[in-house]
Amino acid sequence: GPAATLLCACRVLHAILRRRCGPTVCLRYLKECELAAWVQHVTNCFPTTPANYFTSHLSCEPNGVDFDSIHIADVPGEGIVSTVRVLQREVYLGRGDADNQVANAGGIAEVSTLP
Protein backbone atom coordinates (compact mmCIF):
# COMPACT_ATOMS: atom_id res chain seq x y z
CA GLY A 1 0.00 0.00 0.00
CA PRO A 2 0.97 3.67 0.10
CA ALA A 3 2.70 3.45 3.48
CA ALA A 4 4.90 0.58 2.30
CA THR A 5 5.87 2.56 -0.79
CA LEU A 6 6.82 5.55 1.34
CA LEU A 7 8.86 3.41 3.70
CA CYS A 8 10.70 2.05 0.67
CA ALA A 9 11.46 5.64 -0.36
CA CYS A 10 12.84 6.27 3.14
CA ARG A 11 15.14 3.28 2.78
CA VAL A 12 16.47 4.69 -0.50
CA LEU A 13 17.12 8.04 1.20
CA HIS A 14 18.91 6.24 4.01
CA ALA A 15 21.13 4.38 1.54
CA ILE A 16 22.07 7.67 -0.14
CA LEU A 17 22.93 9.21 3.22
CA ARG A 18 25.08 6.23 4.19
CA ARG A 19 27.09 6.74 1.00
CA ARG A 20 27.43 10.46 1.69
CA CYS A 21 28.15 10.31 5.44
CA GLY A 22 29.82 6.93 5.69
CA PRO A 23 29.24 4.29 8.33
CA THR A 24 29.03 6.86 11.14
CA VAL A 25 25.51 7.90 10.16
CA CYS A 26 22.82 6.46 12.42
CA LEU A 27 19.45 5.95 10.75
CA ARG A 28 16.58 5.73 13.21
CA TYR A 29 13.32 7.17 14.47
CA LEU A 30 13.23 10.46 16.35
CA LYS A 31 13.09 10.21 20.14
CA GLU A 32 10.66 12.44 22.01
CA CYS A 33 13.54 14.11 23.88
CA GLU A 34 15.02 15.18 20.50
CA LEU A 35 11.99 17.14 19.35
CA ALA A 36 13.63 20.55 19.89
CA ALA A 37 16.70 19.47 17.89
CA TRP A 38 14.44 18.21 15.10
CA VAL A 39 12.57 21.53 14.96
CA GLN A 40 15.93 23.33 14.85
CA HIS A 41 17.07 21.08 11.99
CA VAL A 42 14.02 21.73 9.80
CA THR A 43 14.15 25.44 10.64
CA ASN A 44 17.82 25.49 9.54
CA CYS A 45 16.90 23.73 6.29
CA PHE A 46 13.98 26.09 5.62
CA PRO A 47 15.29 29.42 7.00
CA THR A 48 12.37 31.53 5.76
CA THR A 49 9.85 29.34 7.59
CA PRO A 50 9.25 29.99 11.31
CA ALA A 51 9.67 27.14 13.80
CA ASN A 52 6.01 27.28 14.85
CA TYR A 53 5.04 26.20 11.32
CA PHE A 54 6.73 22.85 11.94
CA THR A 55 5.55 22.46 15.53
CA SER A 56 1.98 23.15 14.40
CA HIS A 57 2.25 20.25 11.94
CA LEU A 58 2.95 17.95 14.86
CA SER A 59 0.37 19.40 17.23
CA CYS A 60 -2.36 19.03 14.58
CA GLU A 61 -1.76 15.32 14.00
CA PRO A 62 -5.12 13.50 14.31
CA ASN A 63 -3.74 10.86 16.70
CA GLY A 64 -0.95 12.87 18.32
CA VAL A 65 2.72 12.80 17.40
CA ASP A 66 3.92 9.40 16.21
CA PHE A 67 7.68 9.51 16.72
CA ASP A 68 8.03 6.28 14.73
CA SER A 69 6.85 8.23 11.67
CA ILE A 70 9.76 10.70 11.91
CA HIS A 71 12.86 9.18 10.33
CA ILE A 72 16.20 10.86 10.98
CA ALA A 73 19.83 10.52 9.98
CA ASP A 74 22.06 11.39 12.93
CA VAL A 75 25.84 11.86 12.66
CA PRO A 76 27.87 11.82 15.89
CA GLY A 77 29.19 15.30 16.61
CA GLU A 78 26.85 16.90 14.05
CA GLY A 79 23.38 15.86 15.20
CA ILE A 80 20.43 15.46 12.86
CA VAL A 81 21.56 15.86 9.24
CA SER A 82 18.44 14.64 7.46
CA THR A 83 14.80 13.82 8.15
CA VAL A 84 11.57 12.76 6.53
CA ARG A 85 8.18 12.33 8.15
CA VAL A 86 5.90 9.60 6.77
CA LEU A 87 2.19 10.37 7.02
CA GLN A 88 -0.71 7.95 6.88
CA ARG A 89 -4.13 9.40 6.21
CA GLU A 90 -7.65 8.38 5.28
CA VAL A 91 -8.93 10.14 2.18
CA TYR A 92 -12.66 10.42 1.58
CA LEU A 93 -13.67 9.95 -2.04
CA GLY A 94 -17.09 10.94 -3.27
CA ARG A 95 -19.51 13.83 -3.23
CA GLY A 96 -19.61 14.41 0.51
CA ASP A 97 -22.69 12.28 1.09
CA ALA A 98 -23.38 8.75 2.29
CA ASP A 99 -21.75 7.32 -0.85
CA ASN A 100 -18.27 8.44 0.27
CA GLN A 101 -15.56 5.84 0.09
CA VAL A 102 -12.55 5.83 2.36
CA ALA A 103 -9.10 5.12 0.93
CA ASN A 104 -5.82 4.82 2.78
CA ALA A 105 -3.16 7.21 1.55
CA GLY A 106 0.37 8.16 2.47
CA GLY A 107 2.50 11.23 2.16
CA ILE A 108 5.77 12.72 3.24
CA ALA A 109 6.56 15.97 5.03
CA GLU A 110 9.55 17.88 6.39
CA VAL A 111 11.87 16.24 3.86
CA SER A 112 15.21 17.93 4.53
CA THR A 113 18.94 17.31 4.43
CA LEU A 114 21.65 19.70 5.49
CA PRO A 115 24.08 20.60 2.69
PDB file of C-alpha atoms in Angstrom:
ATOM      1  CA  GLY A   1       0.000   0.000   0.000  1.00  0.00           C
ATOM      2  CA  PRO A   2       0.968   3.674   0.100  1.00  0.00           C
ATOM      3  CA  ALA A   3       2.696   3.446   3.478  1.00  0.00           C
ATOM      4  CA  ALA A   4       4.903   0.578   2.304  1.00  0.00           C
ATOM      5  CA  THR A   5       5.870   2.562  -0.789  1.00  0.00           C
ATOM      6  CA  LEU A   6       6.816   5.551   1.343  1.00  0.00           C
ATOM      7  CA  LEU A   7       8.859   3.414   3.697  1.00  0.00           C
ATOM      8  CA  CYS A   8      10.695   2.045   0.672  1.00  0.00           C
ATOM      9  CA  ALA A   9      11.465   5.645  -0.364  1.00  0.00           C
ATOM     10  CA  CYS A  10      12.837   6.273   3.143  1.00  0.00           C
ATOM     11  CA  ARG A  11      15.140   3.279   2.783  1.00  0.00           C
ATOM     12  CA  VAL A  12      16.467   4.689  -0.499  1.00  0.00           C
ATOM     13  CA  LEU A  13      17.119   8.045   1.202  1.00  0.00           C
ATOM     14  CA  HIS A  14      18.907   6.244   4.014  1.00  0.00           C
ATOM     15  CA  ALA A  15      21.128   4.384   1.535  1.00  0.00           C
ATOM     16  CA  ILE A  16      22.074   7.665  -0.143  1.00  0.00           C
ATOM     17  CA  LEU A  17      22.935   9.208   3.225  1.00  0.00           C
ATOM     18  CA  ARG A  18      25.077   6.233   4.189  1.00  0.00           C
ATOM     19  CA  ARG A  19      27.091   6.736   1.001  1.00  0.00           C
ATOM     20  CA  ARG A  20      27.431  10.463   1.692  1.00  0.00           C
ATOM     21  CA  CYS A  21      28.153  10.310   5.439  1.00  0.00           C
ATOM     22  CA  GLY A  22      29.818   6.927   5.688  1.00  0.00           C
ATOM     23  CA  PRO A  23      29.244   4.292   8.329  1.00  0.00           C
ATOM     24  CA  THR A  24      29.029   6.861  11.140  1.00  0.00           C
ATOM     25  CA  VAL A  25      25.507   7.904  10.163  1.00  0.00           C
ATOM     26  CA  CYS A  26      22.817   6.458  12.418  1.00  0.00           C
ATOM     27  CA  LEU A  27      19.448   5.946  10.752  1.00  0.00           C
ATOM     28  CA  ARG A  28      16.580   5.734  13.208  1.00  0.00           C
ATOM     29  CA  TYR A  29      13.320   7.174  14.466  1.00  0.00           C
ATOM     30  CA  LEU A  30      13.232  10.458  16.352  1.00  0.00           C
ATOM     31  CA  LYS A  31      13.094  10.207  20.141  1.00  0.00           C
ATOM     32  CA  GLU A  32      10.655  12.437  22.015  1.00  0.00           C
ATOM     33  CA  CYS A  33      13.538  14.111  23.881  1.00  0.00           C
ATOM     34  CA  GLU A  34      15.018  15.178  20.498  1.00  0.00           C
ATOM     35  CA  LEU A  35      11.991  17.141  19.348  1.00  0.00           C
ATOM     36  CA  ALA A  36      13.632  20.555  19.892  1.00  0.00           C
ATOM     37  CA  ALA A  37      16.704  19.465  17.892  1.00  0.00           C
ATOM     38  CA  TRP A  38      14.442  18.213  15.096  1.00  0.00           C
ATOM     39  CA  VAL A  39      12.573  21.531  14.960  1.00  0.00           C
ATOM     40  CA  GLN A  40      15.932  23.330  14.853  1.00  0.00           C
ATOM     41  CA  HIS A  41      17.065  21.078  11.992  1.00  0.00           C
ATOM     42  CA  VAL A  42      14.024  21.726   9.803  1.00  0.00           C
ATOM     43  CA  THR A  43      14.151  25.437  10.637  1.00  0.00           C
ATOM     44  CA  ASN A  44      17.815  25.493   9.535  1.00  0.00           C
ATOM     45  CA  CYS A  45      16.901  23.734   6.286  1.00  0.00           C
ATOM     46  CA  PHE A  46      13.976  26.089   5.622  1.00  0.00           C
ATOM     47  CA  PRO A  47      15.292  29.418   6.999  1.00  0.00           C
ATOM     48  CA  THR A  48      12.373  31.528   5.765  1.00  0.00           C
ATOM     49  CA  THR A  49       9.855  29.335   7.591  1.00  0.00           C
ATOM     50  CA  PRO A  50       9.254  29.990  11.313  1.00  0.00           C
ATOM     51  CA  ALA A  51       9.672  27.143  13.797  1.00  0.00           C
ATOM     52  CA  ASN A  52       6.014  27.283  14.847  1.00  0.00           C
ATOM     53  CA  TYR A  53       5.041  26.202  11.317  1.00  0.00           C
ATOM     54  CA  PHE A  54       6.735  22.853  11.938  1.00  0.00           C
ATOM     55  CA  THR A  55       5.549  22.456  15.527  1.00  0.00           C
ATOM     56  CA  SER A  56       1.977  23.150  14.399  1.00  0.00           C
ATOM     57  CA  HIS A  57       2.246  20.245  11.938  1.00  0.00           C
ATOM     58  CA  LEU A  58       2.952  17.949  14.863  1.00  0.00           C
ATOM     59  CA  SER A  59       0.368  19.405  17.231  1.00  0.00           C
ATOM     60  CA  CYS A  60      -2.361  19.030  14.584  1.00  0.00           C
ATOM     61  CA  GLU A  61      -1.764  15.318  14.002  1.00  0.00           C
ATOM     62  CA  PRO A  62      -5.119  13.501  14.313  1.00  0.00           C
ATOM     63  CA  ASN A  63      -3.743  10.858  16.705  1.00  0.00           C
ATOM     64  CA  GLY A  64      -0.950  12.874  18.317  1.00  0.00           C
ATOM     65  CA  VAL A  65       2.720  12.797  17.400  1.00  0.00           C
ATOM     66  CA  ASP A  66       3.919   9.402  16.212  1.00  0.00           C
ATOM     67  CA  PHE A  67       7.680   9.513  16.721  1.00  0.00           C
ATOM     68  CA  ASP A  68       8.025   6.284  14.731  1.00  0.00           C
ATOM     69  CA  SER A  69       6.852   8.233  11.674  1.00  0.00           C
ATOM     70  CA  ILE A  70       9.759  10.697  11.906  1.00  0.00           C
ATOM     71  CA  HIS A  71      12.863   9.181  10.332  1.00  0.00           C
ATOM     72  CA  ILE A  72      16.204  10.860  10.978  1.00  0.00           C
ATOM     73  CA  ALA A  73      19.833  10.516   9.984  1.00  0.00           C
ATOM     74  CA  ASP A  74      22.059  11.391  12.927  1.00  0.00           C
ATOM     75  CA  VAL A  75      25.836  11.865  12.658  1.00  0.00           C
ATOM     76  CA  PRO A  76      27.872  11.818  15.886  1.00  0.00           C
ATOM     77  CA  GLY A  77      29.191  15.301  16.613  1.00  0.00           C
ATOM     78  CA  GLU A  78      26.854  16.896  14.054  1.00  0.00           C
ATOM     79  CA  GLY A  79      23.384  15.857  15.202  1.00  0.00           C
ATOM     80  CA  ILE A  80      20.433  15.462  12.856  1.00  0.00           C
ATOM     81  CA  VAL A  81      21.560  15.861   9.243  1.00  0.00           C
ATOM     82  CA  SER A  82      18.437  14.639   7.462  1.00  0.00           C
ATOM     83  CA  THR A  83      14.803  13.825   8.153  1.00  0.00           C
ATOM     84  CA  VAL A  84      11.570  12.755   6.527  1.00  0.00           C
ATOM     85  CA  ARG A  85       8.178  12.329   8.151  1.00  0.00           C
ATOM     86  CA  VAL A  86       5.897   9.597   6.774  1.00  0.00           C
ATOM     87  CA  LEU A  87       2.194  10.373   7.021  1.00  0.00           C
ATOM     88  CA  GLN A  88      -0.708   7.954   6.882  1.00  0.00           C
ATOM     89  CA  ARG A  89      -4.131   9.396   6.211  1.00  0.00           C
ATOM     90  CA  GLU A  90      -7.654   8.381   5.281  1.00  0.00           C
ATOM     91  CA  VAL A  91      -8.930  10.144   2.184  1.00  0.00           C
ATOM     92  CA  TYR A  92     -12.656  10.419   1.579  1.00  0.00           C
ATOM     93  CA  LEU A  93     -13.669   9.946  -2.042  1.00  0.00           C
ATOM     94  CA  GLY A  94     -17.093  10.944  -3.267  1.00  0.00           C
ATOM     95  CA  ARG A  95     -19.513  13.829  -3.232  1.00  0.00           C
ATOM     96  CA  GLY A  96     -19.611  14.409   0.510  1.00  0.00           C
ATOM     97  CA  ASP A  97     -22.686  12.283   1.087  1.00  0.00           C
ATOM     98  CA  ALA A  98     -23.378   8.753   2.292  1.00  0.00           C
ATOM     99  CA  ASP A  99     -21.752   7.324  -0.852  1.00  0.00           C
ATOM    100  CA  ASN A 100     -18.273   8.445   0.267  1.00  0.00           C
ATOM    101  CA  GLN A 101     -15.557   5.836   0.091  1.00  0.00           C
ATOM    102  CA  VAL A 102     -12.546   5.834   2.359  1.00  0.00           C
ATOM    103  CA  ALA A 103      -9.098   5.119   0.928  1.00  0.00           C
ATOM    104  CA  ASN A 104      -5.822   4.817   2.782  1.00  0.00           C
ATOM    105  CA  ALA A 105      -3.162   7.215   1.553  1.00  0.00           C
ATOM    106  CA  GLY A 106       0.367   8.158   2.473  1.00  0.00           C
ATOM    107  CA  GLY A 107       2.502  11.228   2.162  1.00  0.00           C
ATOM    108  CA  ILE A 108       5.773  12.721   3.244  1.00  0.00           C
ATOM    109  CA  ALA A 109       6.559  15.969   5.034  1.00  0.00           C
ATOM    110  CA  GLU A 110       9.555  17.881   6.390  1.00  0.00           C
ATOM    111  CA  VAL A 111      11.867  16.239   3.857  1.00  0.00           C
ATOM    112  CA  SER A 112      15.206  17.928   4.529  1.00  0.00           C
ATOM    113  CA  THR A 113      18.935  17.311   4.431  1.00  0.00           C
ATOM    114  CA  LEU A 114      21.646  19.705   5.487  1.00  0.00           C
ATOM    115  CA  PRO A 115      24.078  20.599   2.691  1.00  0.00           C
TER     116      PRO A 115
END
